[in-house]
Amino acid sequence: MSNAWNEGYFTDEGYTYSYSREINPVFQRYCLLLRGFASLDNDDGYHCELGFGQGVSINIHATANPAGFVGTDFHPGQAAHAIELANLSNNGAKLYDDSFEQLLARTDLPQFDSISLHGIWSWVSRDNHKLIIEFVRRQLKPGGHLYVSYNALPGWSPSAPLRQLFSLHDRFANGSTRSDQRIDAALQFSEALLAANPKYALAAPSLGARLQTIKGQDRHYVAHEYFNRDWHCLYFADMVDALSAAKLDYATTAVPLDSVDALNLSAEGVSFLAGIEHPVMREQARDYFVNQAFRRDLYVRGANRLSAAERRSRMLDTRFILLQAAESVASTVSGPAGEASLQPEIYGPVLNALAAQNYEAKSLRQLFAALSPMAYDDLEQAIAILVGMGAVAPCQSEAAEAQVYERCAAFNLQLCERALFSANIQVLSSPVTGGGVTVSRFQQLFLLSIRQGKQHPSEWAQLAWSVMAEQNEVLIKDGKTLTTAEENIAELIERAQVFAEQSLIVLSALKIV
């Protein structure tokens, strides 16, 4: 292995401050239950994240779940930021800047109920793949699960040569020590190459459009996605083979919409896949039908399939909650097979039932009773689709919620106070869902104003504008920059009014307010 601490990983730019719901153990357990798999659910258990980036997700989850959390990210700047968040929230997370080799050598780690890796498999070396597999083999409990997401084939096949061009230019032709200039130079080189009409561009006509999409993406993301020395795309079956060494079996994806064939496959595709008996072969063939480019998968160590009756009983006991105003939920949903309209005769009543009693969380059993005579299968699928759309979230138990309530409130206040100076983290922790909820910087400032006793949207807008004005920032509306104080304040008041009318009741139910 390389002696350089970064081992070819792009460390000139820190990673984004994004949040990933797929790493939330509550969400993972729901995805497993949806496909009929049991999972460990221990409030005194432990969860692990490998490659936590800036540490936003792991700290949100460590704060909003009663279980313990351990993680590592070998970028010391990112680890330092994550540890700072852990200290702010007092969530007890044990966070390190260990390499995978160093983590594997530790003797002070617990056995884990779950281990999660979001994206990093594609960006680390083959040697590190072996270390990760060995770590999972040693540290994951029987009955525990692994979440792993990665760039997948065949979807990446047309675009992979672009990544090779970026990497080669950065390695052999870059003339700057500044990472942003190196990235832009590689993008410009690739654009010029395509403009010269190489035969490959004729064989892959979508490359030009793909390059334009990449040019518009966040440079922190582009750096880590395309500029690492190691970069791997896998077929699903290859990942199954690799993880079998850790006694893991594929269970399902962490994408609830994948459970709805009509959103993903044509009738011809459904018929073809139904004729494939072996589950690995069927799932691999499915990737060709949807042209899969990124997989989010859940594997279990000792698959425990539930009977239909037990699965239904556990699902009925699961609570769900809206994450947005019922009237703002989209009326359509998209998948690889195209766009579908949500049937108003089903989704109207479901959304109304979820919004009843001030949006408080409700078990599927409560919803089923309230929506009689709606068929159970229709209700369960509607909830799965709403969860997949990000409009609804599964919830943890009320006992777990009570354990973390005060900790979440204190951490959310700290994050809102950070919004006075930065827009980096636009998510707050919910003790109800055990995870994060998107709350924009302006909305965090509105919450701060409310905490200060301000009752009217115009007052909330004034606080937000005072922060923006001091930092020489202005708003953009409909593509137009608002240049005067009056224009910015008017826009902020409008946003604050919408926040008061649509968001506060939801955030209150999520116990963020």
Short mmCIF file of C-alpha atoms in Angstrom, two decimals:
data_model
loop_
_atom_site.label_atom_id
_atom_site.label_comp_id
_atom_site.label_asym_id
_atom_site.label_seq_id
_atom_site.Cartn_x
_atom_site.Cartn_y
_atom_site.Cartn_z
CA MET A 1 0.00 0.00 0.00
CA SER A 2 1.07 3.60 -0.51
CA ASN A 3 2.90 5.31 2.34
CA ALA A 4 1.18 8.64 1.57
CA TRP A 5 -1.56 9.20 4.15
CA ASN A 6 -4.13 10.11 1.49
CA GLU A 7 -3.36 7.03 -0.65
CA GLY A 8 -4.32 8.87 -3.84
CA TYR A 9 -7.58 10.23 -2.44
CA PHE A 10 -8.33 13.83 -3.47
CA THR A 11 -7.77 15.81 -0.26
CA ASP A 12 -7.16 19.32 -1.63
CA GLU A 13 -10.89 20.09 -1.32
CA GLY A 14 -13.07 19.09 1.61
CA TYR A 15 -16.22 17.16 0.86
CA THR A 16 -19.69 18.72 0.81
CA TYR A 17 -21.76 19.33 3.95
CA SER A 18 -24.64 17.26 2.63
CA TYR A 19 -26.92 14.96 4.60
CA SER A 20 -27.83 11.40 3.52
CA ARG A 21 -31.04 9.88 4.88
CA GLU A 22 -29.95 6.45 3.63
CA ILE A 23 -27.44 6.25 6.51
CA ASN A 24 -30.17 6.70 9.14
CA PRO A 25 -30.66 3.34 10.91
CA VAL A 26 -34.40 4.06 11.24
CA PHE A 27 -34.71 4.53 7.48
CA GLN A 28 -32.56 1.44 6.80
CA ARG A 29 -34.71 -0.74 9.06
CA TYR A 30 -37.84 0.45 7.22
CA CYS A 31 -36.31 -0.44 3.84
CA LEU A 32 -35.47 -3.93 5.12
CA LEU A 33 -38.96 -4.38 6.58
CA LEU A 34 -40.51 -3.25 3.30
CA ARG A 35 -38.91 -6.28 1.64
CA GLY A 36 -39.70 -8.63 4.52
CA PHE A 37 -36.37 -8.74 6.37
CA ALA A 38 -35.93 -8.52 10.12
CA SER A 39 -33.25 -6.19 11.52
CA LEU A 40 -31.65 -5.42 14.85
CA ASP A 41 -33.31 -2.55 16.72
CA ASN A 42 -31.41 -1.98 19.94
CA ASP A 43 -31.45 1.40 21.66
CA ASP A 44 -28.23 0.37 23.39
CA GLY A 45 -26.59 -0.94 20.20
CA TYR A 46 -23.91 0.65 18.03
CA HIS A 47 -23.73 1.88 14.44
CA CYS A 48 -20.66 2.68 12.35
CA GLU A 49 -20.04 4.95 9.35
CA LEU A 50 -16.88 4.54 7.28
CA GLY A 51 -15.84 7.70 5.42
CA PHE A 52 -18.19 10.19 7.09
CA GLY A 53 -16.98 13.25 5.15
CA GLN A 54 -17.72 16.46 7.04
CA GLY A 55 -19.63 14.42 9.63
CA VAL A 56 -23.06 15.97 9.11
CA SER A 57 -24.98 12.71 8.70
CA ILE A 58 -23.24 10.76 11.46
CA ASN A 59 -23.72 13.59 13.95
CA ILE A 60 -27.36 14.10 13.05
CA HIS A 61 -27.95 10.37 13.56
CA ALA A 62 -25.82 10.11 16.70
CA THR A 63 -27.83 12.98 18.17
CA ALA A 64 -31.28 11.78 17.09
CA ASN A 65 -30.82 8.05 17.87
CA PRO A 66 -30.30 6.65 21.40
CA ALA A 67 -27.76 4.09 20.11
CA GLY A 68 -24.00 4.72 20.04
CA PHE A 69 -22.10 5.76 16.91
CA VAL A 70 -18.52 5.24 15.75
CA GLY A 71 -16.95 6.49 12.55
CA THR A 72 -13.77 7.36 10.72
CA ASP A 73 -12.70 9.61 7.88
CA PHE A 74 -8.99 9.73 7.19
CA HIS A 75 -9.13 13.38 5.99
CA PRO A 76 -8.01 15.17 9.21
CA GLY A 77 -9.78 18.42 8.33
CA GLN A 78 -13.08 16.63 7.85
CA ALA A 79 -12.58 14.56 10.98
CA ALA A 80 -11.85 17.74 12.97
CA HIS A 81 -15.11 19.29 11.74
CA ALA A 82 -17.07 16.14 12.57
CA ILE A 83 -15.58 15.99 16.07
CA GLU A 84 -16.49 19.65 16.60
CA LEU A 85 -20.11 18.82 15.74
CA ALA A 86 -20.05 15.83 18.08
CA ASN A 87 -18.83 18.05 20.91
CA LEU A 88 -21.50 20.66 20.14
CA SER A 89 -24.25 18.06 20.31
CA ASN A 90 -22.80 16.05 23.19
CA ASN A 91 -23.95 12.92 21.37
CA GLY A 92 -21.12 10.67 22.52
CA ALA A 93 -20.04 9.69 19.00
CA LYS A 94 -16.52 8.28 18.76
CA LEU A 95 -15.04 9.81 15.62
CA TYR A 96 -11.54 9.22 14.28
CA ASP A 97 -9.25 10.16 11.42
CA ASP A 98 -7.99 6.57 11.18
CA SER A 99 -7.25 4.89 7.89
CA PHE A 100 -9.15 1.67 7.35
CA GLU A 101 -5.98 -0.21 8.24
CA GLN A 102 -5.69 1.68 11.53
CA LEU A 103 -9.37 1.20 12.31
CA LEU A 104 -9.08 -2.53 11.69
CA ALA A 105 -6.17 -2.68 14.16
CA ARG A 106 -8.20 -1.09 16.98
CA THR A 107 -9.12 -3.27 19.93
CA ASP A 108 -11.54 -0.81 21.58
CA LEU A 109 -14.46 -1.06 19.13
CA PRO A 110 -17.87 -2.63 19.86
CA GLN A 111 -19.78 -5.03 17.65
CA PHE A 112 -22.10 -3.06 15.37
CA ASP A 113 -25.79 -3.39 14.55
CA SER A 114 -25.10 -1.64 11.25
CA ILE A 115 -22.16 -0.39 9.21
CA SER A 116 -22.62 2.19 6.45
CA LEU A 117 -20.46 3.37 3.55
CA HIS A 118 -21.98 6.06 1.34
CA GLY A 119 -20.20 6.38 -2.01
CA ILE A 120 -16.67 5.79 -0.78
CA TRP A 121 -16.36 2.24 -2.18
CA SER A 122 -16.00 3.79 -5.63
CA TRP A 123 -13.20 6.11 -4.51
CA VAL A 124 -10.80 3.95 -2.49
CA SER A 125 -8.17 1.41 -3.50
CA ARG A 126 -8.53 -2.33 -3.96
CA ASP A 127 -6.37 -2.79 -0.86
CA ASN A 128 -8.84 -0.68 1.11
CA HIS A 129 -11.72 -2.76 -0.26
CA LYS A 130 -10.12 -5.81 1.36
CA LEU A 131 -9.66 -3.96 4.66
CA ILE A 132 -13.29 -2.82 4.66
CA ILE A 133 -14.55 -6.34 4.00
CA GLU A 134 -12.40 -7.70 6.81
CA PHE A 135 -13.61 -4.94 9.15
CA VAL A 136 -17.24 -5.82 8.37
CA ARG A 137 -16.50 -9.53 8.83
CA ARG A 138 -15.06 -8.90 12.30
CA GLN A 139 -17.27 -6.10 13.61
CA LEU A 140 -20.80 -6.59 12.25
CA LYS A 141 -23.11 -8.55 14.55
CA PRO A 142 -24.99 -11.60 13.32
CA GLY A 143 -28.36 -10.20 12.25
CA GLY A 144 -26.76 -6.82 11.55
CA HIS A 145 -26.79 -5.07 8.19
CA LEU A 146 -24.42 -3.21 5.88
CA TYR A 147 -25.40 -0.21 3.76
CA VAL A 148 -23.12 0.37 0.77
CA SER A 149 -23.61 2.71 -2.17
CA TYR A 150 -21.38 2.83 -5.22
CA ASN A 151 -21.09 3.81 -8.88
CA ALA A 152 -22.59 0.99 -10.89
CA LEU A 153 -22.50 -0.53 -14.34
CA PRO A 154 -23.99 -0.54 -16.89
CA GLY A 155 -25.26 3.00 -16.22
CA TRP A 156 -21.79 4.52 -15.88
CA SER A 157 -20.47 2.92 -19.06
CA PRO A 158 -20.99 5.91 -21.40
CA SER A 159 -19.53 8.46 -18.96
CA ALA A 160 -16.57 6.57 -17.51
CA PRO A 161 -14.18 7.78 -20.27
CA LEU A 162 -14.85 11.40 -19.20
CA ARG A 163 -13.64 10.60 -15.71
CA GLN A 164 -10.49 9.05 -17.21
CA LEU A 165 -9.82 12.25 -19.17
CA PHE A 166 -10.20 14.38 -16.04
CA SER A 167 -7.86 12.16 -14.06
CA LEU A 168 -5.19 11.99 -16.77
CA HIS A 169 -5.19 15.75 -17.28
CA ASP A 170 -4.90 16.34 -13.55
CA ARG A 171 -2.04 13.84 -13.34
CA PHE A 172 0.01 14.81 -16.38
CA ALA A 173 -1.02 18.27 -17.63
CA ASN A 174 -2.09 20.40 -14.69
CA GLY A 175 -0.10 23.59 -14.28
CA SER A 176 -1.56 24.88 -11.02
CA THR A 177 -1.39 24.03 -7.34
CA ARG A 178 -4.91 25.37 -6.82
CA SER A 179 -7.46 22.58 -6.88
CA ASP A 180 -10.26 24.70 -8.38
CA GLN A 181 -8.03 25.77 -11.28
CA ARG A 182 -6.90 22.18 -11.86
CA ILE A 183 -10.49 20.98 -11.99
CA ASP A 184 -11.57 23.73 -14.38
CA ALA A 185 -8.53 23.08 -16.61
CA ALA A 186 -9.40 19.38 -16.83
CA LEU A 187 -13.02 20.20 -17.70
CA GLN A 188 -11.92 22.68 -20.38
CA PHE A 189 -9.47 20.16 -21.87
CA SER A 190 -12.19 17.52 -22.07
CA GLU A 191 -14.62 19.96 -23.66
CA ALA A 192 -12.00 20.89 -26.27
CA LEU A 193 -11.31 17.23 -26.99
CA LEU A 194 -14.99 16.50 -27.62
CA ALA A 195 -15.25 19.60 -29.82
CA ALA A 196 -12.51 18.12 -32.03
CA ASN A 197 -14.94 15.30 -32.94
CA PRO A 198 -13.08 12.14 -31.91
CA LYS A 199 -14.76 8.96 -33.14
CA TYR A 200 -15.58 7.95 -29.56
CA ALA A 201 -17.78 11.03 -29.20
CA LEU A 202 -19.76 9.88 -32.22
CA ALA A 203 -20.23 6.47 -30.61
CA ALA A 204 -21.32 8.07 -27.30
CA PRO A 205 -23.36 11.14 -28.32
CA SER A 206 -24.53 11.83 -24.77
CA LEU A 207 -21.00 12.69 -23.54
CA GLY A 208 -21.27 16.38 -24.37
CA ALA A 209 -24.46 16.83 -22.36
CA ARG A 210 -22.95 14.83 -19.50
CA LEU A 211 -19.90 17.10 -19.46
CA GLN A 212 -22.09 20.20 -19.29
CA THR A 213 -23.94 18.70 -16.31
CA ILE A 214 -20.63 18.06 -14.52
CA LYS A 215 -19.48 21.63 -15.19
CA GLY A 216 -22.54 22.90 -13.34
CA GLN A 217 -22.02 20.74 -10.24
CA ASP A 218 -20.51 21.74 -6.90
CA ARG A 219 -16.72 21.69 -7.25
CA HIS A 220 -16.30 19.93 -3.90
CA TYR A 221 -18.46 17.08 -5.18
CA VAL A 222 -16.74 17.03 -8.59
CA ALA A 223 -13.32 16.81 -6.91
CA HIS A 224 -14.22 13.75 -4.88
CA GLU A 225 -16.30 12.02 -7.55
CA TYR A 226 -13.90 12.37 -10.47
CA PHE A 227 -10.38 13.28 -9.32
CA ASN A 228 -9.31 10.50 -6.99
CA ARG A 229 -6.55 8.20 -8.16
CA ASP A 230 -8.79 5.20 -7.47
CA TRP A 231 -12.20 5.07 -9.06
CA HIS A 232 -14.23 1.90 -9.45
CA CYS A 233 -17.51 1.04 -11.11
CA LEU A 234 -18.95 -2.36 -10.31
CA TYR A 235 -21.59 -4.64 -11.56
CA PHE A 236 -24.02 -5.61 -8.82
CA ALA A 237 -23.02 -9.28 -9.05
CA ASP A 238 -19.37 -8.36 -8.45
CA MET A 239 -20.30 -6.58 -5.22
CA VAL A 240 -22.31 -9.62 -4.10
CA ASP A 241 -19.24 -11.78 -4.66
CA ALA A 242 -16.93 -9.37 -2.82
CA LEU A 243 -19.16 -9.12 0.26
CA SER A 244 -19.78 -12.84 0.54
CA ALA A 245 -16.35 -13.02 2.23
CA ALA A 246 -17.90 -11.11 5.16
CA LYS A 247 -20.83 -13.57 5.33
CA LEU A 248 -23.20 -11.00 3.86
CA ASP A 249 -26.25 -11.68 1.70
CA TYR A 250 -27.94 -9.08 -0.46
CA ALA A 251 -31.33 -8.07 0.94
CA THR A 252 -32.71 -5.02 -0.88
CA THR A 253 -32.01 -1.45 -1.89
CA ALA A 254 -32.36 1.61 0.33
CA VAL A 255 -34.65 3.11 -2.33
CA PRO A 256 -38.31 2.56 -1.43
CA LEU A 257 -39.45 3.46 -4.96
CA ASP A 258 -37.58 0.39 -6.22
CA SER A 259 -40.38 -1.70 -4.68
CA VAL A 260 -42.87 -0.27 -7.21
CA ASP A 261 -42.33 -2.07 -10.52
CA ALA A 262 -44.59 0.28 -12.49
CA LEU A 263 -42.23 3.21 -11.79
CA ASN A 264 -39.14 1.32 -12.87
CA LEU A 265 -39.98 -1.23 -15.54
CA SER A 266 -42.07 -1.64 -18.65
CA ALA A 267 -44.60 -4.45 -18.74
CA GLU A 268 -42.15 -6.28 -21.00
CA GLY A 269 -39.38 -5.80 -18.44
CA VAL A 270 -41.54 -7.06 -15.57
CA SER A 271 -42.45 -10.14 -17.59
CA PHE A 272 -38.84 -10.85 -18.56
CA LEU A 273 -37.48 -10.50 -15.01
CA ALA A 274 -40.26 -12.69 -13.61
CA GLY A 275 -38.81 -15.54 -15.62
CA ILE A 276 -35.42 -15.36 -13.85
CA GLU A 277 -35.29 -17.61 -10.82
CA HIS A 278 -31.95 -16.72 -9.19
CA PRO A 279 -32.25 -13.45 -7.16
CA VAL A 280 -28.73 -12.21 -7.98
CA MET A 281 -29.16 -12.85 -11.69
CA ARG A 282 -32.58 -11.18 -11.61
CA GLU A 283 -31.27 -8.09 -9.80
CA GLN A 284 -28.30 -7.82 -12.16
CA ALA A 285 -30.56 -8.11 -15.20
CA ARG A 286 -32.82 -5.45 -13.69
CA ASP A 287 -29.89 -3.01 -13.71
CA TYR A 288 -29.83 -3.29 -17.50
CA PHE A 289 -33.51 -2.42 -17.72
CA VAL A 290 -33.16 0.71 -15.53
CA ASN A 291 -29.61 1.52 -16.75
CA GLN A 292 -28.42 1.63 -13.14
CA ALA A 293 -25.59 4.11 -12.51
CA PHE A 294 -25.61 4.28 -8.70
CA ARG A 295 -26.71 1.58 -6.30
CA ARG A 296 -27.77 2.01 -2.67
CA ASP A 297 -27.82 -1.49 -1.24
CA LEU A 298 -28.51 -3.23 2.05
CA TYR A 299 -26.84 -6.52 2.92
CA VAL A 300 -27.56 -8.62 6.00
CA ARG A 301 -25.38 -10.96 8.02
CA GLY A 302 -27.70 -13.86 8.57
CA ALA A 303 -30.86 -13.08 6.61
CA ASN A 304 -33.97 -13.53 8.74
CA ARG A 305 -37.04 -13.40 6.52
CA LEU A 306 -40.31 -12.58 8.23
CA SER A 307 -43.54 -14.40 7.57
CA ALA A 308 -46.16 -12.37 5.74
CA ALA A 309 -48.18 -12.04 8.96
CA GLU A 310 -45.22 -10.88 11.06
CA ARG A 311 -44.07 -8.45 8.38
CA ARG A 312 -47.56 -6.91 8.22
CA SER A 313 -47.77 -6.69 12.02
CA ARG A 314 -44.42 -4.90 12.26
CA MET A 315 -45.34 -2.56 9.42
CA LEU A 316 -48.65 -1.69 11.09
CA ASP A 317 -46.75 -0.79 14.26
CA THR A 318 -44.37 1.52 12.37
CA ARG A 319 -45.08 5.23 12.72
CA PHE A 320 -44.84 7.68 9.82
CA ILE A 321 -44.80 11.46 9.59
CA LEU A 322 -45.05 14.11 6.88
CA LEU A 323 -41.92 16.15 6.21
CA GLN A 324 -43.73 18.95 4.37
CA ALA A 325 -47.14 20.56 4.17
CA ALA A 326 -49.66 18.12 2.74
CA GLU A 327 -50.75 20.57 0.05
CA SER A 328 -47.16 20.99 -1.18
CA VAL A 329 -46.59 17.30 -1.90
CA ALA A 330 -46.08 16.77 -5.64
CA SER A 331 -48.90 15.11 -7.55
CA THR A 332 -46.51 13.09 -9.71
CA VAL A 333 -43.58 10.77 -9.10
CA SER A 334 -40.79 9.83 -11.51
CA GLY A 335 -38.84 6.64 -12.04
CA PRO A 336 -36.79 5.01 -14.79
CA ALA A 337 -40.01 4.00 -16.56
CA GLY A 338 -41.24 7.60 -16.65
CA GLU A 339 -43.58 9.84 -14.70
CA ALA A 340 -46.76 8.68 -12.98
CA SER A 341 -49.58 10.64 -11.41
CA LEU A 342 -50.54 9.97 -7.80
CA GLN A 343 -54.14 8.77 -7.74
CA PRO A 344 -56.08 11.53 -5.93
CA GLU A 345 -58.66 9.07 -4.59
CA ILE A 346 -55.85 7.31 -2.68
CA TYR A 347 -53.24 9.98 -1.97
CA GLY A 348 -55.69 12.73 -1.04
CA PRO A 349 -57.11 10.79 1.92
CA VAL A 350 -53.68 9.44 2.90
CA LEU A 351 -52.15 12.93 3.02
CA ASN A 352 -55.15 14.28 4.92
CA ALA A 353 -54.86 11.48 7.47
CA LEU A 354 -51.13 12.15 7.91
CA ALA A 355 -51.84 15.87 8.34
CA ALA A 356 -54.60 15.34 10.91
CA GLN A 357 -53.99 16.23 14.57
CA ASN A 358 -51.38 18.85 13.67
CA TYR A 359 -49.27 16.47 11.61
CA GLU A 360 -48.26 14.31 14.58
CA ALA A 361 -46.68 10.93 13.77
CA LYS A 362 -49.14 8.05 13.30
CA SER A 363 -48.69 4.32 13.07
CA LEU A 364 -49.75 2.57 9.90
CA ARG A 365 -52.34 0.83 12.07
CA GLN A 366 -53.86 4.20 13.00
CA LEU A 367 -53.82 5.32 9.37
CA PHE A 368 -55.40 2.06 8.22
CA ALA A 369 -58.24 2.46 10.73
CA ALA A 370 -58.77 6.10 9.77
CA LEU A 371 -58.82 5.31 6.04
CA SER A 372 -61.24 2.36 6.08
CA PRO A 373 -62.32 0.87 3.66
CA MET A 374 -59.05 1.55 1.80
CA ALA A 375 -57.23 -1.71 1.02
CA TYR A 376 -54.15 -2.37 3.14
CA ASP A 377 -51.91 -2.99 0.11
CA ASP A 378 -52.92 0.35 -1.42
CA LEU A 379 -52.10 2.17 1.81
CA GLU A 380 -48.74 0.46 2.29
CA GLN A 381 -47.68 1.20 -1.29
CA ALA A 382 -48.83 4.82 -1.01
CA ILE A 383 -46.72 5.28 2.11
CA ALA A 384 -43.72 3.62 0.41
CA ILE A 385 -44.02 5.97 -2.56
CA LEU A 386 -44.37 9.03 -0.32
CA VAL A 387 -41.30 7.91 1.66
CA GLY A 388 -39.44 7.38 -1.60
CA MET A 389 -40.38 10.90 -2.72
CA GLY A 390 -39.02 12.33 0.52
CA ALA A 391 -42.44 13.64 1.58
CA VAL A 392 -42.86 11.17 4.45
CA ALA A 393 -40.40 9.51 6.83
CA PRO A 394 -40.61 6.39 8.99
CA CYS A 395 -40.25 7.13 12.72
CA GLN A 396 -38.47 5.51 15.63
CA SER A 397 -40.30 4.41 18.78
CA GLU A 398 -41.77 6.97 21.13
CA ALA A 399 -39.45 5.69 23.86
CA ALA A 400 -36.39 6.35 21.67
CA GLU A 401 -37.80 9.75 20.73
CA ALA A 402 -38.12 10.74 24.39
CA GLN A 403 -34.53 9.69 25.10
CA VAL A 404 -33.02 12.04 22.52
CA TYR A 405 -35.46 14.97 22.58
CA GLU A 406 -33.41 17.33 24.76
CA ARG A 407 -30.18 16.48 22.95
CA CYS A 408 -31.74 17.25 19.56
CA ALA A 409 -33.11 20.58 20.82
CA ALA A 410 -29.69 21.68 22.08
CA PHE A 411 -27.92 20.60 18.89
CA ASN A 412 -30.48 22.29 16.64
CA LEU A 413 -29.95 25.55 18.52
CA GLN A 414 -26.21 25.25 17.92
CA LEU A 415 -26.77 24.64 14.21
CA CYS A 416 -29.14 27.60 13.93
CA GLU A 417 -26.56 29.82 15.58
CA ARG A 418 -23.98 28.62 13.03
CA ALA A 419 -26.39 29.85 10.35
CA LEU A 420 -25.59 33.39 11.51
CA PHE A 421 -22.22 32.94 9.83
CA SER A 422 -22.52 30.11 7.28
CA ALA A 423 -24.97 28.31 5.02
CA ASN A 424 -23.00 25.05 5.08
CA ILE A 425 -25.38 22.89 7.12
CA GLN A 426 -29.01 23.15 6.04
CA VAL A 427 -30.45 20.28 8.05
CA LEU A 428 -31.65 19.88 11.64
CA SER A 429 -32.16 16.76 13.76
CA SER A 430 -35.58 15.28 14.50
CA PRO A 431 -36.05 13.05 17.54
CA VAL A 432 -39.16 11.68 15.84
CA THR A 433 -37.49 10.31 12.70
CA GLY A 434 -34.07 9.70 14.23
CA GLY A 435 -32.66 11.62 11.28
CA GLY A 436 -32.25 14.93 9.55
CA VAL A 437 -34.82 17.30 8.09
CA THR A 438 -33.94 19.92 5.50
CA VAL A 439 -34.21 23.40 7.02
CA SER A 440 -32.66 26.16 4.92
CA ARG A 441 -30.34 28.80 6.32
CA PHE A 442 -33.09 31.42 6.19
CA GLN A 443 -35.51 29.12 7.97
CA GLN A 444 -32.88 28.47 10.66
CA LEU A 445 -32.55 32.23 11.11
CA PHE A 446 -36.35 32.49 11.36
CA LEU A 447 -36.25 29.84 14.10
CA LEU A 448 -33.60 31.84 15.95
CA SER A 449 -35.80 34.91 15.77
CA ILE A 450 -38.76 32.93 17.14
CA ARG A 451 -36.57 31.72 19.99
CA GLN A 452 -35.76 35.35 20.75
CA GLY A 453 -39.49 36.01 21.22
CA LYS A 454 -40.25 37.53 17.81
CA GLN A 455 -43.78 36.55 16.76
CA HIS A 456 -44.29 38.06 13.31
CA PRO A 457 -42.78 37.03 9.94
CA SER A 458 -41.71 40.61 9.29
CA GLU A 459 -39.57 40.47 12.45
CA TRP A 460 -38.03 37.15 11.39
CA ALA A 461 -37.19 38.67 8.02
CA GLN A 462 -35.46 41.62 9.69
CA LEU A 463 -33.09 39.33 11.59
CA ALA A 464 -32.26 37.41 8.42
CA TRP A 465 -31.63 40.64 6.51
CA SER A 466 -29.42 42.06 9.24
CA VAL A 467 -27.21 38.96 8.96
CA MET A 468 -27.13 39.11 5.16
CA ALA A 469 -26.45 42.83 5.00
CA GLU A 470 -23.54 42.54 7.42
CA GLN A 471 -22.02 39.83 5.22
CA ASN A 472 -22.72 41.70 1.94
CA GLU A 473 -25.13 39.04 0.69
CA VAL A 474 -28.27 39.48 -1.40
CA LEU A 475 -31.05 37.21 -2.65
CA ILE A 476 -31.74 36.01 -6.16
CA LYS A 477 -35.38 35.72 -7.24
CA ASP A 478 -36.47 34.28 -10.58
CA GLY A 479 -32.90 34.57 -11.83
CA LYS A 480 -32.68 38.25 -10.93
CA THR A 481 -30.36 39.61 -8.24
CA LEU A 482 -32.19 41.76 -5.70
CA THR A 483 -29.98 44.79 -5.20
CA THR A 484 -31.82 47.02 -2.71
CA ALA A 485 -32.54 46.47 0.95
CA GLU A 486 -36.25 46.99 0.29
CA GLU A 487 -36.35 44.25 -2.36
CA ASN A 488 -34.47 41.77 -0.16
CA ILE A 489 -36.58 42.47 2.91
CA ALA A 490 -39.80 42.12 0.89
CA GLU A 491 -38.63 38.74 -0.43
CA LEU A 492 -37.58 37.60 3.04
CA ILE A 493 -40.96 38.59 4.48
CA GLU A 494 -42.66 36.58 1.74
CA ARG A 495 -40.51 33.55 2.57
CA ALA A 496 -41.13 34.01 6.28
CA GLN A 497 -44.88 34.10 5.73
CA VAL A 498 -44.77 30.86 3.75
CA PHE A 499 -42.62 29.39 6.53
CA ALA A 500 -45.21 30.45 9.11
CA GLU A 501 -48.13 29.09 7.11
CA GLN A 502 -46.66 25.79 5.86
CA SER A 503 -43.49 24.81 7.70
CA LEU A 504 -43.90 25.61 11.37
CA ILE A 505 -46.67 23.09 11.99
CA VAL A 506 -44.58 20.37 10.33
CA LEU A 507 -41.40 21.25 12.23
CA SER A 508 -43.40 21.30 15.43
CA ALA A 509 -44.70 17.77 14.77
CA LEU A 510 -41.12 16.69 14.02
CA LYS A 511 -40.20 18.26 17.39
CA ILE A 512 -37.63 20.54 15.79
CA VAL A 513 -39.51 23.67 16.91
#
